[in-house]
Short mmCIF file of C-alpha atoms and ligand atoms in Angstrom, two decimals:
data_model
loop_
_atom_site.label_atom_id
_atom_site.label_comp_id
_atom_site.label_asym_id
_atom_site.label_seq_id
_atom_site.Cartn_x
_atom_site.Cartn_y
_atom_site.Cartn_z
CA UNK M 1 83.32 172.26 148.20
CA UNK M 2 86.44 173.76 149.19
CA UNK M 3 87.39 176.68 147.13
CA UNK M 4 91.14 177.84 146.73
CA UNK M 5 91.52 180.82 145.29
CA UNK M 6 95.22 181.55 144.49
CA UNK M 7 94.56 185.60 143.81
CA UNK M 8 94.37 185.89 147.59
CA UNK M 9 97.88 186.25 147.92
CA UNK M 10 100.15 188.09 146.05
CA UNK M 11 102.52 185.86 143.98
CA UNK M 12 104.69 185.79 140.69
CA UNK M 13 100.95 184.06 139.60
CA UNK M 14 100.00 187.70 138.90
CA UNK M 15 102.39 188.23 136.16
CA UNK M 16 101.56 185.14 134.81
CA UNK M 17 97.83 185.85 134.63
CA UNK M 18 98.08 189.70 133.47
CA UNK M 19 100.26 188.32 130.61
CA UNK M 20 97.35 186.18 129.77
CA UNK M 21 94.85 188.96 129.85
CA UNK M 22 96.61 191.59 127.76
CA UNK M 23 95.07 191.77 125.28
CA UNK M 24 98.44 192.43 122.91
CA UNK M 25 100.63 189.94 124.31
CA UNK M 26 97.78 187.20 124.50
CA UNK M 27 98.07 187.42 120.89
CA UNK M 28 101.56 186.13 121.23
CA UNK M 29 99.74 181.96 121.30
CA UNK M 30 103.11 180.16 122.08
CA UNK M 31 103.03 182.69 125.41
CA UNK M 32 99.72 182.24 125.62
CA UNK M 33 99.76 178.75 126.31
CA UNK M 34 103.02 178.35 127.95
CA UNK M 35 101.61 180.77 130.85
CA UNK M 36 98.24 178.38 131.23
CA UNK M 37 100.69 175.37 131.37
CA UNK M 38 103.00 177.85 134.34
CA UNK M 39 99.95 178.43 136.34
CA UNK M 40 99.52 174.76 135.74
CA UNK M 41 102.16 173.81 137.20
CA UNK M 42 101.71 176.11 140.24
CA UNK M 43 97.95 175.00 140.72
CA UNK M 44 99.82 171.35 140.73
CA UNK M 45 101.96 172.36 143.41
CA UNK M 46 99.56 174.14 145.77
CA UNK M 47 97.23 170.74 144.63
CA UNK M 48 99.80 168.62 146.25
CA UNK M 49 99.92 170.29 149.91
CA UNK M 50 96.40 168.24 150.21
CA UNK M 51 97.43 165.24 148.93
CA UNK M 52 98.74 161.69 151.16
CA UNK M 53 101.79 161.50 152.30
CA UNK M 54 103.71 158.30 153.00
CA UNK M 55 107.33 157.88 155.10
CA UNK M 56 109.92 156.08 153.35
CA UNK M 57 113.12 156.83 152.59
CA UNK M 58 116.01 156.97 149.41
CA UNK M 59 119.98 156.05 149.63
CA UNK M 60 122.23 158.88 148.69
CA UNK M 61 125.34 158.16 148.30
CA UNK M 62 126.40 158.91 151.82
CA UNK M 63 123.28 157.92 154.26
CA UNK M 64 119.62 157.04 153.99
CA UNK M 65 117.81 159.87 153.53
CA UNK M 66 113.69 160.17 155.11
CA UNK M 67 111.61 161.73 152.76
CA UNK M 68 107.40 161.62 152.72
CA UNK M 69 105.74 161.06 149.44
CA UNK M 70 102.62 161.01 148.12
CA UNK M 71 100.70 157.96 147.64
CA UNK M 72 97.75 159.22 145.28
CA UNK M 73 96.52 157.73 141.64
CA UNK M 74 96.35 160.18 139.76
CA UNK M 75 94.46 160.37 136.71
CA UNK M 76 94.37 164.40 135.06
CA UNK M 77 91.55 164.68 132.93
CA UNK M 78 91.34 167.78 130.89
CA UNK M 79 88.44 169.14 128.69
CA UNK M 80 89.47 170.04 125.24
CA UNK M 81 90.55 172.15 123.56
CA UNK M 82 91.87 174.98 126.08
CA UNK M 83 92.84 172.07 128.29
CA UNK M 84 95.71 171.05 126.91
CA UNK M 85 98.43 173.23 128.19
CA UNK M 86 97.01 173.61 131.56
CA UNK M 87 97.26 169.40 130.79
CA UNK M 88 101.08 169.39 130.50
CA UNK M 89 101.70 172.10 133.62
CA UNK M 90 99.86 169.25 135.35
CA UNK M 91 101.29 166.76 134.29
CA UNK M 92 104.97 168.38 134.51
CA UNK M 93 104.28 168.11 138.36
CA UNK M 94 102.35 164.99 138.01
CA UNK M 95 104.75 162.60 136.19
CA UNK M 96 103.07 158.96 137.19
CA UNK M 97 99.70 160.46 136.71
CA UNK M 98 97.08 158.78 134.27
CA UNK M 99 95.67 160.56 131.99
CA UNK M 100 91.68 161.37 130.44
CA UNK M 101 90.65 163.51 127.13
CA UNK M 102 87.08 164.60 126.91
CA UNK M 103 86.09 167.40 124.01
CA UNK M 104 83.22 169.49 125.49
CA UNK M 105 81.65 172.10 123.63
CA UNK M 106 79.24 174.93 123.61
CA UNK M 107 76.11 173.95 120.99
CA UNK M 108 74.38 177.33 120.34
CA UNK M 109 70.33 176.92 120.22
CA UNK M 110 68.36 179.83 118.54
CA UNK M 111 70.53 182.75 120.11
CA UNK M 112 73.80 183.38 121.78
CA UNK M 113 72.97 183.10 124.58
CA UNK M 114 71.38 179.60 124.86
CA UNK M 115 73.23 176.75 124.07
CA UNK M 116 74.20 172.61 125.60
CA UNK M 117 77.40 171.16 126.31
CA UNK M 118 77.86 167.93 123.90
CA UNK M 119 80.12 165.96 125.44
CA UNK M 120 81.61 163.33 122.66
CA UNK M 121 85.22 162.23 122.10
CA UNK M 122 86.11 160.77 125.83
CA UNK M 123 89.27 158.24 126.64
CA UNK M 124 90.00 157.48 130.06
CA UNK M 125 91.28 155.26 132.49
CA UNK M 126 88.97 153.35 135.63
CA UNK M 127 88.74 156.23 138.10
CA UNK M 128 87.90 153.81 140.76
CA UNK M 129 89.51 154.75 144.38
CA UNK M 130 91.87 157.16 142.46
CA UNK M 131 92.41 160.82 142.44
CA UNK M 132 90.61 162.64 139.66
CA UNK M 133 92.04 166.01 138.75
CA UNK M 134 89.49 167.79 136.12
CA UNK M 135 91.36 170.30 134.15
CA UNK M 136 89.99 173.77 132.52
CA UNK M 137 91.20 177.06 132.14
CA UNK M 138 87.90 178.66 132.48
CA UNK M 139 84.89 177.89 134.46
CA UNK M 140 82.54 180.52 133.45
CA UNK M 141 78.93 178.55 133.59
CA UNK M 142 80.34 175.86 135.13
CA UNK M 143 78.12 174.09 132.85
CA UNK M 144 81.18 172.29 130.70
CA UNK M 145 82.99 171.06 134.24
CA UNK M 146 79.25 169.17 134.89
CA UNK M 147 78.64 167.60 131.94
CA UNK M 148 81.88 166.00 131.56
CA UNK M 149 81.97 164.89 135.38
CA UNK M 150 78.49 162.97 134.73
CA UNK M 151 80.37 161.37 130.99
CA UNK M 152 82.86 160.40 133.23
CA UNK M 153 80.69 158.04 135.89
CA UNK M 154 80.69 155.63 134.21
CA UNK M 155 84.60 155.16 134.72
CA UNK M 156 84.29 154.44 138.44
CA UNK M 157 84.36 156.47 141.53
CA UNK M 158 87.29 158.73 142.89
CA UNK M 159 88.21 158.68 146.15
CA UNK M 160 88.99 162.23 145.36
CA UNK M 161 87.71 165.28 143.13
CA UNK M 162 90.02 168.05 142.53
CA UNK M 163 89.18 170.76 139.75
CA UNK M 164 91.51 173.05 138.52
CA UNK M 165 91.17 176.23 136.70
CA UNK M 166 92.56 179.18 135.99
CA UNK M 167 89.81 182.00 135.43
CA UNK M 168 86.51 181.63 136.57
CA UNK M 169 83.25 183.59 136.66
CA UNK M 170 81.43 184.25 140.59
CA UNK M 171 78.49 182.57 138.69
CA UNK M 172 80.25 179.53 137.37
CA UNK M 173 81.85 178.58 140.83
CA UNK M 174 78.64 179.00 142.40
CA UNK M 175 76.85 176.82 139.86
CA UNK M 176 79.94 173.57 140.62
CA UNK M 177 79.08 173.66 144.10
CA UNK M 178 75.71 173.10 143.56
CA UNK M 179 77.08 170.10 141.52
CA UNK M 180 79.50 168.26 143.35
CA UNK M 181 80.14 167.05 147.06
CA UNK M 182 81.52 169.10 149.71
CA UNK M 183 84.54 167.61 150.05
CA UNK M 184 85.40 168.15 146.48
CA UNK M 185 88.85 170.75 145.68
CA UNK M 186 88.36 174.40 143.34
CA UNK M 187 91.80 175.51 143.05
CA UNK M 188 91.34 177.90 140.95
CA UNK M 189 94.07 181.08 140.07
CA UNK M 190 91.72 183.90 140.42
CA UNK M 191 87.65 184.62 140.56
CA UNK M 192 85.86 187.23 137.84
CA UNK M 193 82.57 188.96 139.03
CA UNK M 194 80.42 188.60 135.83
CA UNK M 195 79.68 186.46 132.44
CA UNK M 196 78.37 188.83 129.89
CA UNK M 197 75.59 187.77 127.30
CA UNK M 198 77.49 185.17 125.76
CA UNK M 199 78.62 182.96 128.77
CA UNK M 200 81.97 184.90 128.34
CA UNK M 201 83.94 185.61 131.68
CA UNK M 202 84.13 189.66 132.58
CA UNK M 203 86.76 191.33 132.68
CA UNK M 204 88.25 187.62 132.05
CA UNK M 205 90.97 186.96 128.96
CA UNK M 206 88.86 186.19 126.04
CA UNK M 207 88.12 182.67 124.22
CA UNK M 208 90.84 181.00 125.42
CA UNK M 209 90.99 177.75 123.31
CA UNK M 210 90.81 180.60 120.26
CA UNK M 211 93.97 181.99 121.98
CA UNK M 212 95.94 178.52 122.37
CA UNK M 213 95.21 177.37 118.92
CA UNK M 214 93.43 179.79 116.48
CA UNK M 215 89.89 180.51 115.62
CA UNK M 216 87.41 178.26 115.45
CA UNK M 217 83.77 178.09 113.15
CA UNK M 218 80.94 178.03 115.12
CA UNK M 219 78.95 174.90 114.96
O1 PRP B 301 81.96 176.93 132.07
P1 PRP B 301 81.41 176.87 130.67
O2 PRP B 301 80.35 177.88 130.43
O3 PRP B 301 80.98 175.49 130.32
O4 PRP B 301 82.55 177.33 129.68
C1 PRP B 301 83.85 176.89 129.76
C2 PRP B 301 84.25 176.19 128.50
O5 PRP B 301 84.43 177.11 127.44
C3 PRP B 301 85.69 176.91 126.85
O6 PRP B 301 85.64 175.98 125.85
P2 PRP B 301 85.12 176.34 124.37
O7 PRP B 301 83.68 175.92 124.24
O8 PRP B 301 85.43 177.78 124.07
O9 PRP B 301 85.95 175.34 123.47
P3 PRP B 301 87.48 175.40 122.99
O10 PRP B 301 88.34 175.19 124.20
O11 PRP B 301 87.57 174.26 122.04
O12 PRP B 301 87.70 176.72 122.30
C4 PRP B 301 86.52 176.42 128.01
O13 PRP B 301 87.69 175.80 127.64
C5 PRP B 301 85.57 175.54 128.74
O14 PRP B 301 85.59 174.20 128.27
O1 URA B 302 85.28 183.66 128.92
C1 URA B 302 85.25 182.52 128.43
C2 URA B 302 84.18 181.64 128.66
C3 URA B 302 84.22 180.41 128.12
N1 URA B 302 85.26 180.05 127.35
C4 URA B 302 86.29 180.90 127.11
O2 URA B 302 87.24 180.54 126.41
N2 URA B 302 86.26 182.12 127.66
#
């Protein structure tokens, strides 16, 4: 897989991603979201430097004008619920892409620490020759990014794999290569070192679809 990690560089990214781990103005939820959906859009453009170009060109009103464009299908499929703004940053950059919906979430067994991703609400286009973007904020077992990659199969086979996301856990990127082909796309904003005892991302942001949209009960 080849992993690009946008923390590498210093960028206007880090402002974006500070605001989302302060822990007072993450409590701010319109910000919240609006600055998974901005790092959105920036994982879109970095995204689109490996994308196919074609030559053609567009009449201005004074000349013909050569410009390359990309010739991808796009279909952005994000996992709900934390998905959905980093969904619209996406798809701000991404106007004519298709577009997937897949809930995912964490079933806890007999502690905290053990549970399964059940996979059930899923819409979604064919996928066959097209580019697949899979969208999460975080990718802390990696386990969620799996399970809905093997729902989707069924939906045909991408020509490409992209996954975006915007925190992740050392453990969780490790775990996706295992998982999918080497010429599969991380881009990814920046890369944690730990997941504590509940799967949670360390130092990380918190529970992120919590932070969007308000507290959830547990199942
Ligand atoms: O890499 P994993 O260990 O699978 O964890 C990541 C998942 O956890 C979060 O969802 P959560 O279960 O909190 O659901 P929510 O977005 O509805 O709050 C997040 O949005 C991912 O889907
Ligand atoms: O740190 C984490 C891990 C999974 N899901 C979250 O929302 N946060």
């Amino acid at each position: 897989m080849q992993i690009h990690n946008l923390s590498t560089e210093n960028t206007i990214l880090n402002v974006f991603m500070s605001e989302l781990r302060d822990k007072t103005i993450q409590k701010d939820n319109m910000r919240f979201r609006r600055n998974i959906e901005r790092i959105g859009e920036i994982l879109a453009y970095e995204l689109s430097k490996s994308l196919h170009y074609n030559s053609t060109s567009v009449d201005t009103p004074l000349d013909m004008a050569k410009v390359d464009l990309p010739e991808n299908d796009i279909v952005i499929c994000s996992i709900l619920r934390a998905g959905i703004p980093l969904h619209n940053g996406l798809l701000n950059y991404f106007d004519a892409a298709e577009n997937a919906f897949i809930s995912a979430y964490r079933q806890h067994k007999s502690s905290p620490k053990s549970f399964e991703i059940v996979v059930e609400y899923l819409a979604c286009p064919s996928l066959e020759n097209k580019t697949l973007i899979l969208a999460d904020p975080m990718l802390a077992t990696g386990q969620s990014m799996v399970a809905t990659f093997e729902a989707l199969k069924p939906f045909g086979t991408p020509k490409e794999i992209h996954l975006v996301s915007v925190i992740g856990a050392q453990q969780g990127v490790d775990y996706i290569e295992n998982h999918f082909n080497a010429d599969a796309h991380l881009w990814i904003a920046t890369v944690d070192e730990s997941l504590n005892e509940k799967g949670y991302i360390v130092p990380g942001l918190g529970d992120a679809g919590d932070l969007c949209f308000g507290e959830k009960l547990q199942h």
